[in-house]
Coordinates of C-alpha atoms in Angstrom, one line a residue:
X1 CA 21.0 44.1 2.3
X2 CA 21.0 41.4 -0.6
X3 CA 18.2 40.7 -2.2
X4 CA 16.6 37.2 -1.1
X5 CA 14.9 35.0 -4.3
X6 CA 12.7 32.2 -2.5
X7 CA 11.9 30.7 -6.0
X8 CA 15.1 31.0 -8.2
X9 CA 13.9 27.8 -10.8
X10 CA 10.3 29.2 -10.9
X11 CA 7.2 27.0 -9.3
X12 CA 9.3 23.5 -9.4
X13 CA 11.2 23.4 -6.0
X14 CA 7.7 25.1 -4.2
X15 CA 5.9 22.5 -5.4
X16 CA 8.1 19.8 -5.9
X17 CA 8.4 20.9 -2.3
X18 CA 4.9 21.1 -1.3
X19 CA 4.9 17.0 -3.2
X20 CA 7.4 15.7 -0.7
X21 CA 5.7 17.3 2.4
X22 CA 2.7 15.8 1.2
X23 CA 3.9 12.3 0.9
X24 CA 5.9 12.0 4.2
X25 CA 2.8 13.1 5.7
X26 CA 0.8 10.3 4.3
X27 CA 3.4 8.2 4.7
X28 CA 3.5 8.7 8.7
X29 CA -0.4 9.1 8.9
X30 CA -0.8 6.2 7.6
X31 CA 1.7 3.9 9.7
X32 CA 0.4 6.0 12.8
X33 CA -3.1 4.3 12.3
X34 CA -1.9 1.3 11.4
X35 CA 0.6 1.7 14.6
X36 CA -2.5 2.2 17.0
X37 CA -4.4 -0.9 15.4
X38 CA -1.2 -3.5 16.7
X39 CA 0.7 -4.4 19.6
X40 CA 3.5 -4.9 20.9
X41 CA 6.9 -5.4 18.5
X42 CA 4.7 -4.5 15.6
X43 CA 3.4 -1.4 17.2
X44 CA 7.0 -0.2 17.7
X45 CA 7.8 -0.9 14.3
X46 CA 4.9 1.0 12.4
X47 CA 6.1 4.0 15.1
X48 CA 9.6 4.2 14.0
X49 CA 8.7 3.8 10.2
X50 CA 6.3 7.1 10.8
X51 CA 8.7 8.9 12.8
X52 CA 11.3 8.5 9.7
X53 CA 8.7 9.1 7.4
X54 CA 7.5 12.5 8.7
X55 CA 10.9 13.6 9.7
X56 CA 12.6 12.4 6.5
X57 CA 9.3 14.2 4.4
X58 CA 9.9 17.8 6.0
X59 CA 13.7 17.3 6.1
X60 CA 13.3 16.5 2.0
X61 CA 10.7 19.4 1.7
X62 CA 12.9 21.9 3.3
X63 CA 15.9 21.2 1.0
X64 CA 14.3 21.0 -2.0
X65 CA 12.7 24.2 -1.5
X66 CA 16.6 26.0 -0.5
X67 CA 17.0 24.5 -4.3
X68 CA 15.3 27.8 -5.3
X69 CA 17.1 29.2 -2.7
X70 CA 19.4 32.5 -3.6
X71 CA 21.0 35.7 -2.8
X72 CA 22.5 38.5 -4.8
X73 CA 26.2 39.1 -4.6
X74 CA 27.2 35.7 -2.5
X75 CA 27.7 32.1 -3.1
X76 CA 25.8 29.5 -0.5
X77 CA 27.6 26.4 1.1
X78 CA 26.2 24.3 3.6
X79 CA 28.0 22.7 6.6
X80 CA 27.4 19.2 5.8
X81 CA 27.7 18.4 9.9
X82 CA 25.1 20.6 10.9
X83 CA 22.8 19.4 7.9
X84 CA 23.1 16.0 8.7
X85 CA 22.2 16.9 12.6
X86 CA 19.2 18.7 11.1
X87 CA 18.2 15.4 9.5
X88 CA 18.4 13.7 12.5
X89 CA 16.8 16.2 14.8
X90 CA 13.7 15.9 13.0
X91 CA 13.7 12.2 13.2
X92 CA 14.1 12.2 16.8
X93 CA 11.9 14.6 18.0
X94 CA 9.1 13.5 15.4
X95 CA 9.8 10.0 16.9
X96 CA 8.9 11.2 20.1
X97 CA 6.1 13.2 19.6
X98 CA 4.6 10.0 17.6
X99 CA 5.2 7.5 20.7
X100 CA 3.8 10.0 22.9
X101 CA 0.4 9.4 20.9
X102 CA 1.1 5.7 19.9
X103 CA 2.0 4.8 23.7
X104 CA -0.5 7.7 25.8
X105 CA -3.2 6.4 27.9
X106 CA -5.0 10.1 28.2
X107 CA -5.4 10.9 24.4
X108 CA -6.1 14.4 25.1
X109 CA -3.1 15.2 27.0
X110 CA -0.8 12.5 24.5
X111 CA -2.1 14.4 21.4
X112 CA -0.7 18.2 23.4
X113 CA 2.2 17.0 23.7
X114 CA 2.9 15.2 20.8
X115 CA 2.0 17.9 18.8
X116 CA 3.9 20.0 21.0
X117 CA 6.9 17.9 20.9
X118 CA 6.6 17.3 17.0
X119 CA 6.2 21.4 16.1
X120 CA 8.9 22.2 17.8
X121 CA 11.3 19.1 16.0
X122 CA 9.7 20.6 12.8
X123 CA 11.0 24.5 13.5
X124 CA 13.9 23.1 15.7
X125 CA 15.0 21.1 12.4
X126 CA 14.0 24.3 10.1
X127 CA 16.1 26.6 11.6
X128 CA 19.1 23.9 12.3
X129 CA 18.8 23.4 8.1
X130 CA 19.3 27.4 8.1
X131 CA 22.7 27.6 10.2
X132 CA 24.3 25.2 7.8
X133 CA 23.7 27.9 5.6
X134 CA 27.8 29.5 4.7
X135 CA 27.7 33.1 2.8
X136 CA 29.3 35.7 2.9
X137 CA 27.3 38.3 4.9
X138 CA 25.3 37.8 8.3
X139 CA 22.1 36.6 8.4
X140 CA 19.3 38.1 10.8
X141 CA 15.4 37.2 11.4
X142 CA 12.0 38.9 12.0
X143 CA 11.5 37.6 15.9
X144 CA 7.5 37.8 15.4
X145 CA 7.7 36.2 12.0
X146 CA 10.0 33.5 13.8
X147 CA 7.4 33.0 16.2
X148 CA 4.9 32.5 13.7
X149 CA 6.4 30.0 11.7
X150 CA 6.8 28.0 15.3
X151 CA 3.0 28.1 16.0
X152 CA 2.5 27.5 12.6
X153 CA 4.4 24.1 12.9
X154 CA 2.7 23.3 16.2
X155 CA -0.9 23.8 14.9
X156 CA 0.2 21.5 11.9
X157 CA 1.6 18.9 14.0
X158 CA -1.5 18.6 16.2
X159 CA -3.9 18.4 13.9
X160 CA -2.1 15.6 11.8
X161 CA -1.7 13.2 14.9
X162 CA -5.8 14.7 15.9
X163 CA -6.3 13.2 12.3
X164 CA -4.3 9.7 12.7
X165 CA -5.9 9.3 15.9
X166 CA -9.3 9.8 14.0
X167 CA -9.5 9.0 10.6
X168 CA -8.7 5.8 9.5
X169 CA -9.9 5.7 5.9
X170 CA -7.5 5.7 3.3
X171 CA -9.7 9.3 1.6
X172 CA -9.6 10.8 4.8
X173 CA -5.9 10.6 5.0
X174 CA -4.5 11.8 2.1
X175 CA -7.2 14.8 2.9
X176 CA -5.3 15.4 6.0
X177 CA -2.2 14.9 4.7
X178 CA -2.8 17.3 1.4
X179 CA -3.6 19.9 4.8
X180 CA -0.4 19.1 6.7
X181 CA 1.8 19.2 3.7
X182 CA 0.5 23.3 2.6
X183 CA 0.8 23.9 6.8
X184 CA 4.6 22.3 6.7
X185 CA 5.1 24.4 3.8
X186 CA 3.4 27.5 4.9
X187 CA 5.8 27.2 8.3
X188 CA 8.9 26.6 6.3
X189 CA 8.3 30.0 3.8
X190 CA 7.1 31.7 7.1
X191 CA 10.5 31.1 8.4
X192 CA 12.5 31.8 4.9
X193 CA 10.7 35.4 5.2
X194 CA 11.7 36.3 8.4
X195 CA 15.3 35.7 6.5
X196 CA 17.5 39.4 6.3
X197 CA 20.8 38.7 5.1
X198 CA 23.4 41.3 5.2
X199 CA 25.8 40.7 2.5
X200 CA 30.0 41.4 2.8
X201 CA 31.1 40.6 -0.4
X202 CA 34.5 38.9 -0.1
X203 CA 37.2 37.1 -2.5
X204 CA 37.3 34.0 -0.2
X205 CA 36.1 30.8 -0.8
X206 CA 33.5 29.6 1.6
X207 CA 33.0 26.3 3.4
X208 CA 31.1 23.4 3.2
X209 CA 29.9 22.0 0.0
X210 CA 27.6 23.5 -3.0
X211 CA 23.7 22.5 -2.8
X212 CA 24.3 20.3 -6.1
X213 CA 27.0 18.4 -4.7
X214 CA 25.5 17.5 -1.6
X215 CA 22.2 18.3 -0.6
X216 CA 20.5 17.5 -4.3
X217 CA 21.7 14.2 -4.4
X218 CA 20.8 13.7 -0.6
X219 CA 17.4 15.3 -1.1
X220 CA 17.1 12.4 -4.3
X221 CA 17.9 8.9 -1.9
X222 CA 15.8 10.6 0.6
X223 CA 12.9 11.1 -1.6
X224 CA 13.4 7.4 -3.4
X225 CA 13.2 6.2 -0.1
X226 CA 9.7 7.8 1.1
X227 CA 8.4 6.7 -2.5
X228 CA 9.9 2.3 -1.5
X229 CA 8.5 2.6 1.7
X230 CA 5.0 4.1 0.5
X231 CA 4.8 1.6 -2.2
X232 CA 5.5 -1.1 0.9
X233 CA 3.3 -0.1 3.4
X234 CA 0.4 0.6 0.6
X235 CA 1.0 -3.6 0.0
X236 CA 1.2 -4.4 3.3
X237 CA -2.0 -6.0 4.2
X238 CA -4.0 -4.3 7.6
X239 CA -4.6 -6.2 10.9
X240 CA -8.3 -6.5 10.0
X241 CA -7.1 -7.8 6.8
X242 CA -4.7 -10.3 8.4
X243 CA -7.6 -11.3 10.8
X244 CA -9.7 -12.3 7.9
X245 CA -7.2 -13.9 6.2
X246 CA -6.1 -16.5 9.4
X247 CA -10.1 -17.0 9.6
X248 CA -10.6 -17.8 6.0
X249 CA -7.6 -20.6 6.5
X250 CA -9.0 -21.9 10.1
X251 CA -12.5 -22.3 7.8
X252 CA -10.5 -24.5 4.6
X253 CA -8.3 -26.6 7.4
X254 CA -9.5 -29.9 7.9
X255 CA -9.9 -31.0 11.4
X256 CA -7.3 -33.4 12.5
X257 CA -9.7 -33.6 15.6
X258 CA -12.4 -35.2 13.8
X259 CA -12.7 -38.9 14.6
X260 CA -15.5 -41.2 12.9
X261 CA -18.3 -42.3 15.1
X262 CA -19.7 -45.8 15.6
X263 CA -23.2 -47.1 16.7
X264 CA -22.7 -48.8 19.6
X265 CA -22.1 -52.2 19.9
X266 CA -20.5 -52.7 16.3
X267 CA -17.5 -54.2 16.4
X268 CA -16.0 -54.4 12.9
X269 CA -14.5 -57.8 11.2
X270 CA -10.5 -58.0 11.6
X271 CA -9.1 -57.7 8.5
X272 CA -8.3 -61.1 6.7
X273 CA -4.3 -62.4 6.9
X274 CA -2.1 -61.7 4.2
X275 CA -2.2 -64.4 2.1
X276 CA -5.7 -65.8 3.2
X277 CA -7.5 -63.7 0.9
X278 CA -9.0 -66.8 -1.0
X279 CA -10.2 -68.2 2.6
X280 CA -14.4 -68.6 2.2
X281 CA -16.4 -67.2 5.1
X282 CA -17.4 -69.2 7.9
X283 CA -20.3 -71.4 7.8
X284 CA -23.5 -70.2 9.0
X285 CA -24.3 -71.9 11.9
X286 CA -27.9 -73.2 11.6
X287 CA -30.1 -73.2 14.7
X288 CA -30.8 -76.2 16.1
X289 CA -34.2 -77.6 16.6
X290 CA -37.5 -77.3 14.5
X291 CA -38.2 -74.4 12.4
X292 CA -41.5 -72.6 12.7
X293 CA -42.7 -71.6 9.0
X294 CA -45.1 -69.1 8.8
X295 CA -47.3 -71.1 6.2
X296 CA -46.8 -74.5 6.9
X297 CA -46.4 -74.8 10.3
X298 CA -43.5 -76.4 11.7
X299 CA -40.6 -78.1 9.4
X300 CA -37.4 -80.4 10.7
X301 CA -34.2 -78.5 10.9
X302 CA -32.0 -79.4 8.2
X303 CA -29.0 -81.7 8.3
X304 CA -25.7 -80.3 8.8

């Protein structure tokens, strides 16, 4: 048996590890909710971004933490194919765990089987990360430990869509996701202990590529990208936000609507020829007739 170090650089890659866990799980949390408040185009949009988020935030946890990752008398490759698939597999199956709840009607029975769904893309991706693993030796696991880490991922799926289903405020979810990020990590070193490797030291060289030539750099884009799309969706503004906005403008608008309103019967002077602007007023026209003074009594009208 070869002896198994978990932690070969110390406390970084656990919690360097436990960090990246952490912020895909915000990450996703947080487009969930703001998933479940829009419709339509946008609602599949904020879906996918979460699915990619939570898959791309476990994926990067894993890997980082296999940093640390050794065993005595054998060299480690990975299979780049089957690390790539492992990337993808917890995309997918995140992303459909995540529509299950975005898309459900009953949210009881969407939040079982999204959670369901999403655990099991979790272990599925987990143990899909571990057969990429090349050494010289054969590696065996602890069935009950196995099928500890499984439930373990479940559990944590569930009760991160329970908690993007229920808590919307920005405190509430990095709480949750600060939970879900020690529960991915608790699943992924529940797995790496069911790990027995039987070790056949041998001259030849093994396959695939070394963890610094591949998955460090990998692990590096991926993280820079969950840190971009954080830093976007922390700007982007909400749908209650957008709402006030669009009735703040309809409130500064003038009314192109408005029209002035006359009293009746005026009917205002046509405007006076170009030209004609020198042209004096009409004469008053004089009533004809005597004129009634109030004092003296009546007085002749006056000549034209």
């Amino acid at each position: 048996m070869g002896h198994l170090d978990h932690a070969a650089y110390g406390w970084l890659t656990p919690v360097l590890s436990y960090a990246m866990a952490c912020i895909g799980a915000a990450l996703g949390l947080r487009c969930t909710v703001r998933a479940l408040d829009a419709t339509g185009r946008s609602r599949r949009n904020w879906l996918l971004t979460a699915a990619s988020a939570i898959g791309t935030g476990i994926w990067t946890m894993h890997f980082v933490a296999m940093l640390g990752f050794g065993v005595t008398g054998t060299d480690i490759r990975y299979d780049v194919p089957l690390t790539l698939l492992s990337l993808l597999i917890a995309m997918v199956v995140v992303g459909v765990g995540v529509f299950a709840v975005g898309y459900g009607r009953d949210r009881v029975r969407s939040l079982l089987i999204g959670g369901l769904t999403t655990g099991v893309g979790v272990a599925s991706m987990h143990y899909m990360g571990m057969a990429a693993l090349r050494l010289h030796g054969q590696v065996h696991y602890d069935p009950l430990l196995v099928a500890l880490s499984v439930v373990i991922a479940v559990v944590a799926a569930t009760a991160a869509l329970w908690a993007a289903l229920n808590i919307h405020a920005p405190a509430a979810v990095a709480l949750a996701s600060l939970v879900m990020g020690a529960a991915v990590s608790s699943m992924h070193y529940t797995g790496m202990f069911a790990v027995r490797v039987e070790v056949t030291p041998s001259p030849a060289a093994l396959p695939g590529t070394s963890v610094m030539q591949f998955i460090f750099p990998l692990a590096v884009g991926l993280g820079s990208y969950l840190f971009i799309t954080s830093a976007f969706v922390a700007l982007s503004p909400t749908a209650s936000e957008r709402a006030a906005y669009a009735s703040a403008e309809r409130l500064t608008e003038p009314d192109d609507r408005a029209v002035d309103v006359a009293p009746p019967g005026f009917h205002p002077e046509p405007d006076p020829a170009p030209g004609h602007l020198d042209t004096p007023p009409p004469a008053y026209a004089y009533p004809s007739g005597p004129v009634h003074d109030a004092d003296t009594g009546p007085r002749p009208a006056p000549a034209p």
